[in-house]
């Protein structure tokens, strides 16, 4: 049995990736994600894997897409400015259906901003940062344990659905340390991509079948095939026909939409008899849970819904829990309320949605949230 250790969130992400079978890392150091690269630079080569420090984030993203096409479980880590540079290659990974995992440890911006301070202002960029119609999966852990677990799950999703998955803790979660015991091998199931079993001459690297995912051969195997970032048909040949373009785009969406229950991770904390629901992700969750417990002790009916999957946005879950409340309060580390805006779209008109925002590089406190709760009395 593994012994408990005092582990950092970023370290847990690196070890979670290797637990999932990651054997290729390419990246460029950037605060506050650099510990992930540091762990991988030492541990991956010892395990027979590959660590590459690239010249920038554009090259890093291109490298992991290529490594994935060659059969590797590949990932990279960055923060806001680097994540911005990765968008074009993330878009290519999506249309080519090469499974990759990207870690974006969110920090305060815009631009260089406060490079060592937390923020959650990349929520919309996680989903909409790329050009064109596209969809992906984004997860936000809120503890060291979740950093490990949901990195493993990110690889499982990427491999199963041939897509890009982003894990996006904020700086507080990336740098905090907690006691953590690494699961034994097999405790968390590991998913590997489906590979073709047909004769090589019959292999098609893509499918247009609604909600389905084609098996993926590796470059260099007996299956000779191509991948292209241009609009293409099932054989990956360029195809500019309108009906083909629509079918290709529909399939890229449907494989996630049809399987959204498999991609949605949330947690509920509290009692069922609430009139105020706090919805939080990442480090604000910890303040929200304390505020809810303190409010309960004072006689207020407050519970908490944690969002781990942020994209595809868990609209049905938010609607289910939110519709039982009179007020939904969303604490988050950004100015505009990026999570609150999505939650508001899911809720009936009789539910009041309130925001508690901080965007100065410091964390939200239970007192910040409690003050908003008390306004409801």
Coordinates of C-alpha atoms in Angstrom, one line a residue:
X1 CA 0.0 0.0 0.0
X2 CA 1.3 3.5 -0.9
X3 CA 2.2 5.7 2.0
X4 CA 0.6 9.1 2.5
X5 CA 2.7 12.0 1.5
X6 CA 2.4 15.8 1.6
X7 CA 1.9 16.4 -2.1
X8 CA 1.3 19.6 -4.2
X9 CA -1.6 19.8 -6.6
X10 CA 0.7 20.2 -9.6
X11 CA 2.7 17.2 -8.5
X12 CA -0.4 15.1 -8.2
X13 CA -1.4 16.1 -11.7
X14 CA 2.0 14.8 -13.0
X15 CA 1.7 11.5 -11.1
X16 CA -1.9 11.1 -12.1
X17 CA -0.9 11.4 -15.7
X18 CA 1.7 8.7 -15.3
X19 CA -0.8 6.5 -13.4
X20 CA -3.0 6.9 -16.5
X21 CA -0.2 5.7 -18.7
X22 CA 1.1 9.0 -20.1
X23 CA 4.5 8.3 -21.7
X24 CA 5.1 11.6 -23.5
X25 CA 5.3 15.2 -22.2
X26 CA 6.3 18.2 -24.2
X27 CA 6.1 21.7 -22.7
X28 CA 7.6 25.1 -22.0
X29 CA 8.0 26.2 -18.4
X30 CA 5.5 28.8 -17.2
X31 CA 4.4 29.8 -13.7
X32 CA 2.3 28.5 -12.0
X33 CA 2.4 25.1 -13.8
X34 CA 6.2 24.5 -13.9
X35 CA 6.2 21.8 -11.2
X36 CA 4.4 19.5 -13.5
X37 CA 7.2 19.7 -16.0
X38 CA 9.8 19.3 -13.2
X39 CA 8.2 16.1 -12.0
X40 CA 7.9 14.7 -15.5
X41 CA 11.5 15.6 -16.5
X42 CA 12.7 13.4 -13.8
X43 CA 10.2 10.6 -13.6
X44 CA 9.1 10.0 -17.3
X45 CA 12.6 9.0 -18.6
X46 CA 13.0 6.6 -15.7
X47 CA 9.8 4.9 -16.8
X48 CA 10.8 4.6 -20.4
X49 CA 8.8 7.7 -21.4
X50 CA 9.9 10.9 -23.2
X51 CA 10.2 14.4 -21.7
X52 CA 10.8 17.3 -24.1
X53 CA 11.3 20.9 -23.2
X54 CA 10.1 22.8 -26.3
X55 CA 11.0 26.3 -27.5
X56 CA 7.5 27.6 -26.9
X57 CA 3.9 26.5 -26.2
X58 CA 3.0 26.4 -29.9
X59 CA 5.7 23.8 -30.5
X60 CA 4.7 22.0 -27.3
X61 CA 1.1 21.5 -28.5
X62 CA 2.2 20.4 -31.9
X63 CA 4.6 17.9 -30.4
X64 CA 1.9 16.2 -28.3
X65 CA -0.5 16.0 -31.2
X66 CA 2.2 14.3 -33.3
X67 CA 3.1 12.0 -30.4
X68 CA -0.5 11.0 -29.9
X69 CA -0.8 10.2 -33.6
X70 CA 2.2 7.9 -33.2
X71 CA 0.4 6.0 -30.4
X72 CA 1.6 7.8 -27.2
X73 CA -0.5 9.0 -24.4
X74 CA 0.6 12.6 -24.5
X75 CA 0.1 15.8 -22.5
X76 CA 1.4 19.2 -21.8
X77 CA 1.0 21.9 -19.1
X78 CA 0.8 25.6 -19.2
X79 CA -0.9 28.7 -17.9
X80 CA -2.9 31.6 -19.4
X81 CA -0.5 33.1 -22.0
X82 CA 0.8 29.7 -23.1
X83 CA -2.7 28.3 -23.3
X84 CA -3.6 31.1 -25.6
X85 CA -0.8 30.1 -27.9
X86 CA -2.0 26.5 -28.0
X87 CA -5.4 27.2 -29.4
X88 CA -4.7 26.5 -33.1
X89 CA -3.1 23.1 -32.4
X90 CA -5.9 22.2 -30.0
X91 CA -8.3 22.9 -32.8
X92 CA -6.3 20.6 -35.1
X93 CA -6.3 17.9 -32.4
X94 CA -10.1 18.1 -32.2
X95 CA -10.7 17.8 -36.0
X96 CA -8.0 15.1 -36.4
X97 CA -9.4 13.3 -33.3
X98 CA -6.0 12.8 -31.8
X99 CA -6.4 12.3 -28.0
X100 CA -4.4 14.8 -25.9
X101 CA -4.6 16.2 -22.4
X102 CA -3.7 19.9 -21.7
X103 CA -3.2 21.2 -18.2
X104 CA -4.0 24.9 -17.8
X105 CA -3.1 26.1 -14.2
X106 CA -5.1 29.3 -14.3
X107 CA -3.4 32.5 -13.1
X108 CA -4.4 36.2 -12.8
X109 CA -4.3 38.2 -16.1
X110 CA -4.7 39.8 -18.6
X111 CA -1.5 39.1 -20.3
X112 CA 1.4 38.5 -17.8
X113 CA -0.8 39.9 -15.1
X114 CA 0.1 38.5 -11.6
X115 CA 1.9 35.3 -12.7
X116 CA 1.9 33.8 -9.2
X117 CA -1.7 34.6 -8.2
X118 CA -4.9 32.7 -8.8
X119 CA -7.8 33.5 -11.1
X120 CA -10.6 31.7 -12.9
X121 CA -10.9 33.9 -15.9
X122 CA -10.1 31.3 -18.5
X123 CA -13.5 29.5 -18.2
X124 CA -14.8 30.8 -21.5
X125 CA -11.5 30.4 -23.3
X126 CA -11.5 26.7 -22.3
X127 CA -14.6 26.2 -24.4
X128 CA -14.5 29.0 -27.0
X129 CA -10.8 29.8 -27.4
X130 CA -10.5 28.2 -30.8
X131 CA -11.9 29.2 -34.2
X132 CA -14.7 27.3 -35.8
X133 CA -17.3 24.9 -34.5
X134 CA -15.7 22.5 -32.0
X135 CA -16.3 20.9 -28.7
X136 CA -14.1 19.4 -26.0
X137 CA -14.1 18.5 -22.3
X138 CA -12.7 20.6 -19.5
X139 CA -12.4 19.6 -15.8
X140 CA -11.7 21.7 -12.7
X141 CA -10.3 19.9 -9.6
X142 CA -10.6 21.4 -6.2
X143 CA -8.1 19.4 -4.1
X144 CA -4.8 17.5 -4.4
X145 CA -6.7 14.2 -4.5
X146 CA -9.0 15.5 -7.3
X147 CA -5.9 16.8 -9.2
X148 CA -4.7 13.2 -9.3
X149 CA -8.0 11.5 -9.9
X150 CA -9.4 13.9 -12.6
X151 CA -6.1 13.9 -14.5
X152 CA -6.5 10.1 -14.8
X153 CA -10.1 10.6 -15.9
X154 CA -9.0 13.2 -18.4
X155 CA -6.8 10.7 -20.1
X156 CA -9.5 8.1 -20.0
X157 CA -11.9 10.5 -21.7
X158 CA -9.4 11.7 -24.2
X159 CA -8.5 8.1 -25.2
X160 CA -12.1 6.8 -25.3
X161 CA -13.5 9.7 -27.3
X162 CA -10.5 10.7 -29.3
X163 CA -10.6 14.3 -28.2
X164 CA -8.8 17.0 -26.3
X165 CA -9.4 17.2 -22.5
X166 CA -8.3 20.2 -20.5
X167 CA -7.7 20.1 -16.7
X168 CA -7.8 23.6 -15.4
X169 CA -7.1 24.1 -11.6
X170 CA -6.5 27.6 -10.4
X171 CA -3.1 28.5 -9.0
X172 CA -4.2 27.9 -5.4
X173 CA -5.1 24.3 -6.2
X174 CA -2.0 23.8 -8.3
X175 CA 0.3 25.0 -5.5
X176 CA -1.5 23.8 -2.3
X177 CA -0.2 20.8 -0.4
X178 CA -2.3 18.1 1.2
X179 CA -1.8 14.7 2.6
X180 CA -2.4 12.3 -0.3
X181 CA -2.1 8.5 -0.8
X182 CA -1.7 7.5 -4.4
X183 CA -4.2 4.8 -5.4
X184 CA -2.8 1.3 -6.1
X185 CA -2.7 0.2 -9.7
X186 CA -6.2 -0.8 -10.8
X187 CA -8.0 1.3 -8.1
X188 CA -8.9 3.8 -10.8
X189 CA -9.7 2.0 -14.1
X190 CA -7.5 3.0 -17.1
X191 CA -8.9 3.4 -20.6
X192 CA -6.8 3.0 -23.7
X193 CA -7.9 4.0 -27.2
X194 CA -9.6 1.4 -29.3
X195 CA -7.4 0.2 -32.1
X196 CA -8.6 -1.3 -35.4
X197 CA -9.0 -5.0 -35.9
X198 CA -10.0 -4.9 -39.6
X199 CA -7.6 -5.7 -42.4
X200 CA -5.3 -2.7 -43.0
X201 CA -6.8 -2.0 -46.4
X202 CA -10.2 -1.6 -44.9
X203 CA -9.3 0.8 -42.1
X204 CA -11.0 4.2 -42.0
X205 CA -9.6 6.6 -39.3
X206 CA -12.9 8.5 -38.9
X207 CA -16.6 7.7 -38.7
X208 CA -19.6 9.9 -39.3
X209 CA -21.9 7.6 -37.3
X210 CA -23.8 9.6 -34.7
X211 CA -22.2 9.5 -31.3
X212 CA -19.6 6.9 -32.3
X213 CA -15.8 7.0 -32.3
X214 CA -13.6 5.3 -34.9
X215 CA -10.7 3.2 -33.7
X216 CA -7.3 4.9 -34.0
X217 CA -4.2 3.1 -35.4
X218 CA -0.7 4.5 -34.7
X219 CA 1.5 6.0 -37.3
X220 CA 4.2 3.5 -38.1
X221 CA 2.0 0.5 -37.7
X222 CA 0.8 -1.8 -40.4
X223 CA -2.1 0.6 -40.9
X224 CA -1.1 3.2 -43.5
X225 CA -3.4 6.2 -43.1
X226 CA -3.4 10.0 -42.9
X227 CA -4.7 12.7 -40.6
X228 CA -5.4 16.2 -41.8
X229 CA -6.6 19.4 -40.2
X230 CA -8.5 20.3 -43.3
X231 CA -12.2 19.3 -43.6
X232 CA -12.1 15.6 -44.6
X233 CA -14.0 12.4 -45.1
X234 CA -13.9 9.1 -43.3
X235 CA -10.6 8.2 -45.0
X236 CA -9.1 11.6 -44.0
X237 CA -9.0 12.8 -47.6
X238 CA -9.8 16.5 -47.9
X239 CA -13.4 17.0 -48.8
X240 CA -15.0 20.4 -49.3
X241 CA -18.5 19.3 -50.1
X242 CA -21.1 21.1 -47.9
X243 CA -22.8 17.8 -46.9
X244 CA -19.5 16.3 -45.8
X245 CA -18.5 19.4 -43.8
X246 CA -21.9 19.3 -41.9
X247 CA -21.7 15.6 -41.2
X248 CA -18.1 15.9 -40.0
X249 CA -18.9 18.7 -37.6
X250 CA -22.1 16.9 -36.4
X251 CA -20.0 13.8 -35.5
X252 CA -17.4 15.8 -33.6
X253 CA -20.2 17.2 -31.4
X254 CA -22.3 14.1 -31.2
X255 CA -19.7 11.9 -29.7
X256 CA -19.6 14.1 -26.7
X257 CA -23.3 15.1 -26.6
X258 CA -24.5 11.5 -26.8
X259 CA -22.2 10.5 -24.0
X260 CA -22.5 13.5 -21.7
X261 CA -23.4 11.5 -18.7
X262 CA -20.1 9.7 -19.0
X263 CA -18.3 13.1 -19.0
X264 CA -20.2 14.9 -16.2
X265 CA -18.6 15.0 -12.7
X266 CA -20.3 17.0 -9.9
X267 CA -20.6 16.6 -6.2
X268 CA -23.3 17.8 -3.8
X269 CA -22.6 18.8 -0.2
X270 CA -25.2 19.5 2.4
X271 CA -28.9 18.8 3.1
X272 CA -31.7 18.4 0.7
X273 CA -33.8 21.1 2.4
X274 CA -32.0 24.2 1.1
X275 CA -33.3 27.5 -0.1
X276 CA -29.8 28.8 -1.0
X277 CA -27.5 26.8 -3.3
X278 CA -23.8 27.7 -3.7
X279 CA -22.3 26.6 -7.0
X280 CA -18.6 26.6 -7.1
X281 CA -15.5 25.1 -8.8
X282 CA -11.8 25.0 -7.9
X283 CA -10.5 26.9 -4.9
X284 CA -13.8 28.9 -4.2
X285 CA -15.4 25.5 -3.4
X286 CA -13.5 25.3 -0.2
X287 CA -14.7 28.7 1.0
X288 CA -18.2 27.9 -0.2
X289 CA -18.4 24.7 1.9
X290 CA -17.2 26.5 5.0
X291 CA -19.7 29.3 4.5
X292 CA -22.5 26.7 4.0
X293 CA -21.6 24.9 7.2
X294 CA -21.4 28.1 9.2
X295 CA -24.7 29.3 7.7
X296 CA -26.4 26.0 8.6
X297 CA -25.1 26.4 12.2
X298 CA -26.9 29.8 12.2
X299 CA -30.2 28.3 11.0
X300 CA -29.9 29.1 7.3
X301 CA -30.7 26.4 4.8
X302 CA -27.6 26.4 2.5
X303 CA -26.1 23.6 0.4
X304 CA -23.3 23.4 -2.2
X305 CA -23.0 22.0 -5.7
X306 CA -19.4 21.4 -6.9
X307 CA -18.8 21.5 -10.7
X308 CA -15.8 19.4 -11.7
X309 CA -16.9 19.1 -15.4
X310 CA -17.2 22.7 -16.6
X311 CA -17.5 21.8 -20.3
X312 CA -19.7 20.4 -21.6
X313 CA -21.5 22.5 -19.0
X314 CA -23.6 20.2 -16.8
X315 CA -26.8 22.0 -17.5
X316 CA -29.1 19.2 -16.4
X317 CA -27.4 18.8 -13.0
X318 CA -27.4 22.6 -12.4
X319 CA -31.1 22.8 -13.4
X320 CA -32.0 19.9 -11.1
X321 CA -30.3 21.2 -8.0
X322 CA -30.8 24.9 -8.7
X323 CA -34.5 24.7 -9.3
X324 CA -35.0 23.6 -5.7
X325 CA -33.5 26.8 -4.4
X326 CA -34.8 30.3 -4.2
X327 CA -31.3 31.8 -4.6
X328 CA -28.2 30.5 -6.3
X329 CA -24.9 32.1 -5.4
X330 CA -21.9 31.5 -7.6
X331 CA -18.5 32.5 -6.1
X332 CA -15.7 32.6 -8.6
X333 CA -12.3 34.3 -9.2
X334 CA -13.1 36.5 -12.2
X335 CA -14.9 39.8 -12.8
X336 CA -17.8 38.9 -15.1
X337 CA -19.1 35.7 -13.5
X338 CA -18.2 33.3 -16.3
X339 CA -19.7 30.3 -14.4
X340 CA -22.6 32.3 -13.1
X341 CA -23.6 33.3 -16.6
X342 CA -23.8 29.6 -17.7
X343 CA -25.7 28.6 -14.6
X344 CA -28.2 31.4 -15.1
X345 CA -29.1 30.0 -18.5
X346 CA -30.1 26.7 -17.0
X347 CA -32.4 28.0 -14.2
X348 CA -36.0 29.0 -14.2
X349 CA -36.9 32.7 -13.8
X350 CA -38.0 32.3 -10.2
X351 CA -34.5 31.5 -9.1
X352 CA -32.4 34.5 -8.3
X353 CA -28.7 34.2 -9.4
X354 CA -26.1 36.2 -7.4
X355 CA -22.4 36.5 -7.9
X356 CA -19.5 36.8 -5.5
X357 CA -16.4 37.8 -7.5
X358 CA -12.8 38.4 -6.8
X359 CA -10.2 39.2 -9.4
X360 CA -7.3 40.9 -7.6
X361 CA -5.1 37.9 -7.2
X362 CA -6.3 36.9 -3.7
X363 CA -8.7 34.1 -2.7
X364 CA -12.3 34.3 -1.8
X365 CA -13.0 33.7 1.9
X366 CA -15.9 32.1 3.7
X367 CA -16.8 35.5 5.1
X368 CA -17.1 36.9 1.5
X369 CA -19.7 34.3 0.7
X370 CA -21.4 34.3 4.0
X371 CA -22.0 38.1 3.6
X372 CA -23.9 37.4 0.4
X373 CA -25.9 34.6 2.0
X374 CA -26.9 36.9 4.9
X375 CA -28.3 39.4 2.4
X376 CA -31.1 36.9 1.7
X377 CA -32.5 37.1 5.2

